[in-house]
Every structure is written in structure tokens, then in C-alpha cells.
Tab-separated table of C-alpha atoms and ligand atoms in Angstrom:
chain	number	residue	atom	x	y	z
Y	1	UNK	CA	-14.950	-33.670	15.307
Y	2	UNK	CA	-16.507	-35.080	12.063
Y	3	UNK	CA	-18.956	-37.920	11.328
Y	4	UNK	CA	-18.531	-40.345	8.718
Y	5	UNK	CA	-22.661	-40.718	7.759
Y	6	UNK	CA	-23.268	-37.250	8.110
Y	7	UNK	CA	-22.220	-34.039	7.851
Y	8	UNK	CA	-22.337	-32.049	10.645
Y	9	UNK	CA	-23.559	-28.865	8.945
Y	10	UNK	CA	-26.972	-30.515	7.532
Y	11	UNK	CA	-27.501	-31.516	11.876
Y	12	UNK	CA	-26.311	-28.774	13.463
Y	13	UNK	CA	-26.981	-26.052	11.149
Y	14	UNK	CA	-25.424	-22.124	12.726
Y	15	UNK	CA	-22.239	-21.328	14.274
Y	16	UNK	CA	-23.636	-22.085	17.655
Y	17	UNK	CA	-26.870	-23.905	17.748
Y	18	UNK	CA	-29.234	-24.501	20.884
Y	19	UNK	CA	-30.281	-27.901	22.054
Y	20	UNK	CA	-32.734	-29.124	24.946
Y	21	UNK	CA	-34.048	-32.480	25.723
Y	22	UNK	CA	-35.902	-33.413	22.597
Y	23	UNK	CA	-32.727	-32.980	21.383
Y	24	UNK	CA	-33.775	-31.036	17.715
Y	25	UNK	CA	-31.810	-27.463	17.009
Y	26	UNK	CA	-34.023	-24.393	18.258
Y	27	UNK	CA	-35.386	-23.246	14.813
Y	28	UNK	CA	-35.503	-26.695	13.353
Y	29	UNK	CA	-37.988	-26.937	10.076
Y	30	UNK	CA	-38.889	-30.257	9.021
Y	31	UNK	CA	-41.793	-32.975	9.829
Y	32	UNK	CA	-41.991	-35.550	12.331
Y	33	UNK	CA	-40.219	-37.891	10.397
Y	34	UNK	CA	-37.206	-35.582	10.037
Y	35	UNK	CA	-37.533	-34.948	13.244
Y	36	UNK	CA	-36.746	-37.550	14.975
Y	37	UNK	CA	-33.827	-38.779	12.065
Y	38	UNK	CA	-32.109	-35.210	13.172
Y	39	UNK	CA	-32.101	-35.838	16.585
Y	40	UNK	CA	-31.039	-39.414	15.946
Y	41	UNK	CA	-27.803	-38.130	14.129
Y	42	UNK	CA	-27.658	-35.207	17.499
Y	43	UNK	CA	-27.570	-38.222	19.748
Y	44	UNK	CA	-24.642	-39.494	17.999
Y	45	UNK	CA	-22.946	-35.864	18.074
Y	46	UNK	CA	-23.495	-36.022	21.858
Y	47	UNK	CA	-22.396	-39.437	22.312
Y	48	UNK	CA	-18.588	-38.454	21.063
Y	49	UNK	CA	-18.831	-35.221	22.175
Y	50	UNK	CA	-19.573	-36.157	25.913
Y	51	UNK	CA	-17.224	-38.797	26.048
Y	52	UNK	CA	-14.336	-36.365	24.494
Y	53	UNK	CA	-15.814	-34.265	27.523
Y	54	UNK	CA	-15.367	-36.532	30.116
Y	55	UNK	CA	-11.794	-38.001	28.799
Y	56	UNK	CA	-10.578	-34.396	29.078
Y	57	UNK	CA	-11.497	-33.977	32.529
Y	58	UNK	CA	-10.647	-37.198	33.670
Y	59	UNK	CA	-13.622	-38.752	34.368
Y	60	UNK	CA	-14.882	-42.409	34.020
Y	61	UNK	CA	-18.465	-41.738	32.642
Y	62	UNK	CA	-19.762	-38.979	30.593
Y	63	UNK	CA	-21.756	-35.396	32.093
Y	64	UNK	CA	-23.436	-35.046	28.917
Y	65	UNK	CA	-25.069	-38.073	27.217
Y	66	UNK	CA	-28.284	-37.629	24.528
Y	67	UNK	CA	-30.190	-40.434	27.128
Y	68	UNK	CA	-29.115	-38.275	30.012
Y	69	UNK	CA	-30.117	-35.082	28.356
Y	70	UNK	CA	-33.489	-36.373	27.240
Y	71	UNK	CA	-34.443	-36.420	30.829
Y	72	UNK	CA	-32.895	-32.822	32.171
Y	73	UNK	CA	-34.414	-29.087	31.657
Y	74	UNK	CA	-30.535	-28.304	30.531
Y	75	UNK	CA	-29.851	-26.350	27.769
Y	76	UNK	CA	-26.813	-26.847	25.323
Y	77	UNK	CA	-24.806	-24.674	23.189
Y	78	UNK	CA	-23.042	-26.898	20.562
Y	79	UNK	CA	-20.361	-24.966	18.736
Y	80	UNK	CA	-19.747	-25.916	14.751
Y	81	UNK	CA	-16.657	-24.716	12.443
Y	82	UNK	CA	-19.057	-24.584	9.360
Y	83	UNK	CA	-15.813	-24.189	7.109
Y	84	UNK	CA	-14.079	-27.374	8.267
Y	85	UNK	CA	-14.048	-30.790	6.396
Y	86	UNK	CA	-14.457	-29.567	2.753
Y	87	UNK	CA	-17.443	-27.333	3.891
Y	88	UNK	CA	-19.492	-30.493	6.074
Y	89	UNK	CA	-18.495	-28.880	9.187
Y	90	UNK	CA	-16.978	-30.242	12.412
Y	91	UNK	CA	-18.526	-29.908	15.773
Y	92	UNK	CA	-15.857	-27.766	17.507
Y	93	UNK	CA	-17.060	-28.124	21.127
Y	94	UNK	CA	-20.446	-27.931	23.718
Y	95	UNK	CA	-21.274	-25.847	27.213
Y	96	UNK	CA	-24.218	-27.312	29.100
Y	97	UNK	CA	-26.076	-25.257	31.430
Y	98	UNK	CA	-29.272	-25.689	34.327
Y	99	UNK	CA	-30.348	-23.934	36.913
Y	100	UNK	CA	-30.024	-25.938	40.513
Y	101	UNK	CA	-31.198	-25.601	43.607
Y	102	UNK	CA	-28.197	-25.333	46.349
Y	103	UNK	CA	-27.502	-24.167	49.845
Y	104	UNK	CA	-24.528	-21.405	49.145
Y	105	UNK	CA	-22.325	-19.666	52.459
Y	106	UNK	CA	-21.453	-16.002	51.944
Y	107	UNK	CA	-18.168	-14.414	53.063
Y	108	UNK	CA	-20.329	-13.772	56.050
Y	109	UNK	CA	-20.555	-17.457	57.116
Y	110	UNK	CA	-24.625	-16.842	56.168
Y	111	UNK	CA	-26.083	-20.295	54.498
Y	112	UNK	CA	-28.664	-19.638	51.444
Y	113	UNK	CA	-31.250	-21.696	49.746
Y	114	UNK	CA	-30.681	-20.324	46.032
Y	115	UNK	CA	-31.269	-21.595	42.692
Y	116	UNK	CA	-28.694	-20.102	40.621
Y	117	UNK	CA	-27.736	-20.606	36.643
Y	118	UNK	CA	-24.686	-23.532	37.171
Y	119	UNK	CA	-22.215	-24.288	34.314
Y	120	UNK	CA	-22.937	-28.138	34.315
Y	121	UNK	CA	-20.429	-28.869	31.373
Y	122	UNK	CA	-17.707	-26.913	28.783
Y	123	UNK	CA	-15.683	-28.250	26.341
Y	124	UNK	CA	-13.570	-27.385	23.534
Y	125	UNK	CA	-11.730	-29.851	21.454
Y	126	UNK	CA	-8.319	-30.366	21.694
Y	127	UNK	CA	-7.405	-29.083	18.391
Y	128	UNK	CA	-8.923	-25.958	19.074
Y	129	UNK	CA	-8.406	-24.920	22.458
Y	130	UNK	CA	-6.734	-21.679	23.761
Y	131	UNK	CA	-7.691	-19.899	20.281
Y	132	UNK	CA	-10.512	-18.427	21.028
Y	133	UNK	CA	-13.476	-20.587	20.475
Y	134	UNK	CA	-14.404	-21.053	24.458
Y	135	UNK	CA	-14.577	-17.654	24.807
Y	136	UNK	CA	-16.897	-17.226	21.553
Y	137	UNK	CA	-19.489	-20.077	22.999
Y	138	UNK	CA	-19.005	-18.903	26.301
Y	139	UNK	CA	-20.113	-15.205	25.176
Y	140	UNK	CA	-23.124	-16.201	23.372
Y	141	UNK	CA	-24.220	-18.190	26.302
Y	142	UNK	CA	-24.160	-15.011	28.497
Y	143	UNK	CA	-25.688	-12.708	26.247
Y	144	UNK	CA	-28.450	-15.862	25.291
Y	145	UNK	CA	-29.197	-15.876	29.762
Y	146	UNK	CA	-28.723	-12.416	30.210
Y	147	UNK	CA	-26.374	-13.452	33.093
Y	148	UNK	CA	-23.027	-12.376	34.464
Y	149	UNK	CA	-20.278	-14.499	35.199
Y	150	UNK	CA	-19.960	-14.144	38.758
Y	151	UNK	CA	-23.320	-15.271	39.155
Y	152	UNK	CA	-23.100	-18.014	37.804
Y	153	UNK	CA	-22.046	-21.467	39.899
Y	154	UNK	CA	-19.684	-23.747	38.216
Y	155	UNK	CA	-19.892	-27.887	39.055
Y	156	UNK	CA	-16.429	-28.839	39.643
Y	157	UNK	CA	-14.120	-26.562	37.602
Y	158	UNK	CA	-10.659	-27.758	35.997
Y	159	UNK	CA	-7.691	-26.017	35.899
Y	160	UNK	CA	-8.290	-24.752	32.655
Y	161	UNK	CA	-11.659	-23.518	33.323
Y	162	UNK	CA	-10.634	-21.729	36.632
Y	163	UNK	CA	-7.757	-20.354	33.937
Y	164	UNK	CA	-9.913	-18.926	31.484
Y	165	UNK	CA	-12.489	-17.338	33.893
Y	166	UNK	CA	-9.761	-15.476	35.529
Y	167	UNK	CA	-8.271	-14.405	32.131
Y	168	UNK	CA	-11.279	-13.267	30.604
Y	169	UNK	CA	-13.371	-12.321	33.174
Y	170	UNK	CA	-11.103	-11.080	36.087
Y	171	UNK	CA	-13.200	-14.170	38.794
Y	172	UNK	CA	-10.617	-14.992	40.961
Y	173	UNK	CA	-11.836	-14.540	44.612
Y	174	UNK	CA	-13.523	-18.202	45.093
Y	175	UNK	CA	-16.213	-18.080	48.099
Y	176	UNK	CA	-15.976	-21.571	50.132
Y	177	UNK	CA	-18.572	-24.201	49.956
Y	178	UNK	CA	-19.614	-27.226	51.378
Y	179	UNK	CA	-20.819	-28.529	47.749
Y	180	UNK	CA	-19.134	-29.041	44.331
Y	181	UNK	CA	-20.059	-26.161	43.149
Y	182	UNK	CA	-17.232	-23.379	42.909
Y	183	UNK	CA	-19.069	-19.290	43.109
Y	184	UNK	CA	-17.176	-16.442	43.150
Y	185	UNK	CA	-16.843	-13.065	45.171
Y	186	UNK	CA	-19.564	-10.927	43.464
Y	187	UNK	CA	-22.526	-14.174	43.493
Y	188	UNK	CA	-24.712	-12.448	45.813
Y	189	UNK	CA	-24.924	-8.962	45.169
Y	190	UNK	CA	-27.821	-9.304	42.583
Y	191	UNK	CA	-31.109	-10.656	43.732
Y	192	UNK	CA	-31.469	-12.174	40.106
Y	193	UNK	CA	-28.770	-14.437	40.466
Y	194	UNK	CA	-30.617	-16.077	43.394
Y	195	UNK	CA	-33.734	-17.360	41.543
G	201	ACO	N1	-3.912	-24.714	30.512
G	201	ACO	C1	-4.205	-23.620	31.257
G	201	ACO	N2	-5.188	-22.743	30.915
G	201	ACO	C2	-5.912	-22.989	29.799
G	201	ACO	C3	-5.660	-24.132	28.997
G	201	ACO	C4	-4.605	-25.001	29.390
G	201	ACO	N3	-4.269	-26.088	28.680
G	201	ACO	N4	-6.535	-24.121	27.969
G	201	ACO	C5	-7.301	-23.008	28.111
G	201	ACO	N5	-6.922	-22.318	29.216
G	201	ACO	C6	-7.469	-21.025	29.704
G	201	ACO	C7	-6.322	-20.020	29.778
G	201	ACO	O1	-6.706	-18.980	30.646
G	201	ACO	C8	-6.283	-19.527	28.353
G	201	ACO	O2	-5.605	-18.313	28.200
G	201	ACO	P1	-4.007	-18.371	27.797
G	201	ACO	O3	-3.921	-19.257	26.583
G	201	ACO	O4	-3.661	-16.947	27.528
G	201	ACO	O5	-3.302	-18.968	28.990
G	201	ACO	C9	-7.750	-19.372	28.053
G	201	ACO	O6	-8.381	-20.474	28.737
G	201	ACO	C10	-8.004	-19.432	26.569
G	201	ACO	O7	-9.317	-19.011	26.290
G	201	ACO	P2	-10.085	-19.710	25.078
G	201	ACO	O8	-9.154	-19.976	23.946
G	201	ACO	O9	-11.309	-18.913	24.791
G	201	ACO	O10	-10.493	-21.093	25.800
G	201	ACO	P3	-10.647	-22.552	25.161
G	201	ACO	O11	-11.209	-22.477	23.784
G	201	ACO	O12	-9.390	-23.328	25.364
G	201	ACO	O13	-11.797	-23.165	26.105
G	201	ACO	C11	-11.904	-24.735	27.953
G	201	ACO	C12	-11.585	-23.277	27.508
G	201	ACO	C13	-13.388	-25.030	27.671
G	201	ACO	C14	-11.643	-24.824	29.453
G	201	ACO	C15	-11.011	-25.699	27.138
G	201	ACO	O14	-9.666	-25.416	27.394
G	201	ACO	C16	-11.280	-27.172	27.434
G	201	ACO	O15	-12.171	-27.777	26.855
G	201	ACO	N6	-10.497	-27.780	28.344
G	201	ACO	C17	-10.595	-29.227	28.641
G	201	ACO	C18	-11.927	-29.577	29.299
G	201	ACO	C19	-12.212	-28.750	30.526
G	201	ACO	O16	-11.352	-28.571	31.385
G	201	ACO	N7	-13.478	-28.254	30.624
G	201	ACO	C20	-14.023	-27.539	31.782
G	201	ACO	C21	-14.454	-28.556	32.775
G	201	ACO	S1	-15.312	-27.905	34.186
G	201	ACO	C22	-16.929	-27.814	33.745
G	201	ACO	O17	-17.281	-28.172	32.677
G	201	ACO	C23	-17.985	-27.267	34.704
């Protein structure tokens, strides 16, 4: 994913770069002024990424929108191919994550208040899926939280997402919920996942 008035490596300048709402890369030098002009341009990445997002999972509106994200405590992990488009870089995908607050059911048919880390939204462009790069942003998200993946809670996985966190991770045994939210055999063993 390129854009035509910019070049994605000048916005979104590492490998994997982390966003939150005032919507400037962690690390970010610059004054006001450039400021706001780069996370003008990360609007527009978010705008085209979200809606590639949504069109992939079948949805009507967006997750992820720069207007939407403005307003959340999420954090973002955009994903850049620096060597792509004669060295501008293309934005190769984004995984948006929150913490939530949500009554869970154990195997045990036990209800809990809990306020777990929750994969909100994960995306890989088309050209570049099943190669690697989801697992790569995925990673870096996990060592960045300190989390394991069966703590985590997942809003409404695909088929593709159930897919991969079986392959690379092994989660397989869902645990029934009222909710959207999909956990998996292993969510309540550690205390940390809770809060
Ligand atoms: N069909 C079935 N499984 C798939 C597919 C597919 N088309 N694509 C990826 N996978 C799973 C498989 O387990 C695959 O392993 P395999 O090729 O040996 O079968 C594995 O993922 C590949 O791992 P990566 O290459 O690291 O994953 P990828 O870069 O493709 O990223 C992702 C995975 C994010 C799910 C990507 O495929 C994607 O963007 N899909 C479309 C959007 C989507 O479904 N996003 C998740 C929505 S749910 C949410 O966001 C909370």
C-alpha cells in the first residue's frame, strides 16, 4: 500500500512503528508544525488501511479509522516494507490492540469481571499474506505487552485469524462466551491476564 503525495518511509519511519491517539510515531522528532503535517499524512495511512481492513473481513464500516482512534487509549502497530516502491516504502499491514473490561465464563461455568489485553484489529495486505509478515507484527506486539497469547481476548476472529493462532501458537481449545470476544483454554491461569 503506497501513497501518491508521500512516501511512506518519511511517515512511518521503522519496520514496525507504534501509534496512539495523537496519532504521531513513538519516537517522533520534529516541532509542532511537523507534528501535526505527520499525523495528517498517518490519518490518510489509516484511512486506506482501515477500510482494506474492514473489506477483508467483510464488514460495512471500518474498526480502525484516524477520527475513531483519536478518541481510544488503543495502541497500533503499523507494519512498513521499507524496501518496497523504489525505496519510499509501502505500509504492509496494522494490529490494533486495548485493554477492555468484560464479563468472561471459565470451563467451570464461573462468570468474571476482567479487563484483559483484546486484539481489537489485524491485518495484512493481500499481497503479502501467508508469508510471514503477521507473524513478524504479531511477535513484536507480544514481546512490546509482555503478554502471552492465550491471554489475550480476540473481538470477533476470522477464519484466517483462528488459522494462524492455531498454527503458530498451538490455541485451539476456544472457552464459550456470551460476548464477541473469542479466549482460549489457558486465559485464566495467570492473574496478570485479568487486569
Ligand atoms: N486461509 C486460511 N488460513 C490463513 C489464510 C487464509 N487465506 N491466510 C493466513 N492464514 C493463517 C494460516 O494458518 C497460515 O498458515 P498456512 O499458510 O501454513 O496455512 C498462517 O495464517 C500464515 O501466517 P502468516 O503468514 O504469519 O499470516 P498473515 O501474514 O497472512 O497474517 C492475517 C494473518 C492477519 C489473519 C492475514 O491473513 C489477514 O489479514 N487476513 C485478512 C483479514 C483478517 O482476517 N484479519 C483478522 C480479523 S479478526 C481481528 O482483527 C480481531
Amino acid at each position: 500500500m503506497e501513497f501518491k503525495y508521500f512516501a511512506v518511509n518519511d511517515v512511518v519511519p521503522n519496520e514496525i512503528t507504534i501509534i496512539t491517539k495523537d496519532l504521531v510515531p513513538e519516537g517522533f522528532n520534529g516541532n509542532a508544525r511537523a507534528r501535526a503535517d505527520c499525523a495528517e499524512k498517518v490519518n490518510v495511512i489509516l484511512e486506506d488501511l482501515g477500510w482494506a481492513s474492514a473489506k477483508a473481513q467483510g464488514l460495512k464500516q471500518p474498526i480502525t479509522s484516524g477520527p475513531k482512534f483519536r478518541m481510544s487509549e488503543h495502541i497500533l502497530y503499523i507494519l512498513v516494507d521499507p524496501g518496497n516502491c523504489d525505496g519510499r516504502g509501502s505500509v504492509v499491514g496494522l494490529l490494533k490492540i486495548g485493554r477492555k473490561k468484560l464479563f468472561m465464563w471459565d470451563l467451570a461455568g464461573y462468570q468474571h469481571e476482567v479487563e484483559p489485553l483484546c486484539i481489537l484489529d489485524f491485518y495484512i495486505h493481500e499481497s503479502k499474506q501467508r508469508t510471514g509478515w503477521g507473524k513478524k507484527l504479531f511477535e513484536y506486539m507480544l514481546k512490546h505487552q509482555n503478554v502471552l497469547p492465550q491471554h489475550l481476548a480476540i473481538d470477533r476472529p476470522s477464519e484466517k485469524f483462528l488459522s494462524f493462532l492455531y498454527k503458530h501458537y498451538g490455541l485451539e481449545h476456544i472457552l464459550p462466551q456470551m460476548n464477541n470476544f473469542v479466549i482460549f483454554d489457558g486465559f485464566f491461569d495467570s492473574e496478570s491476564a485479568l487486569s
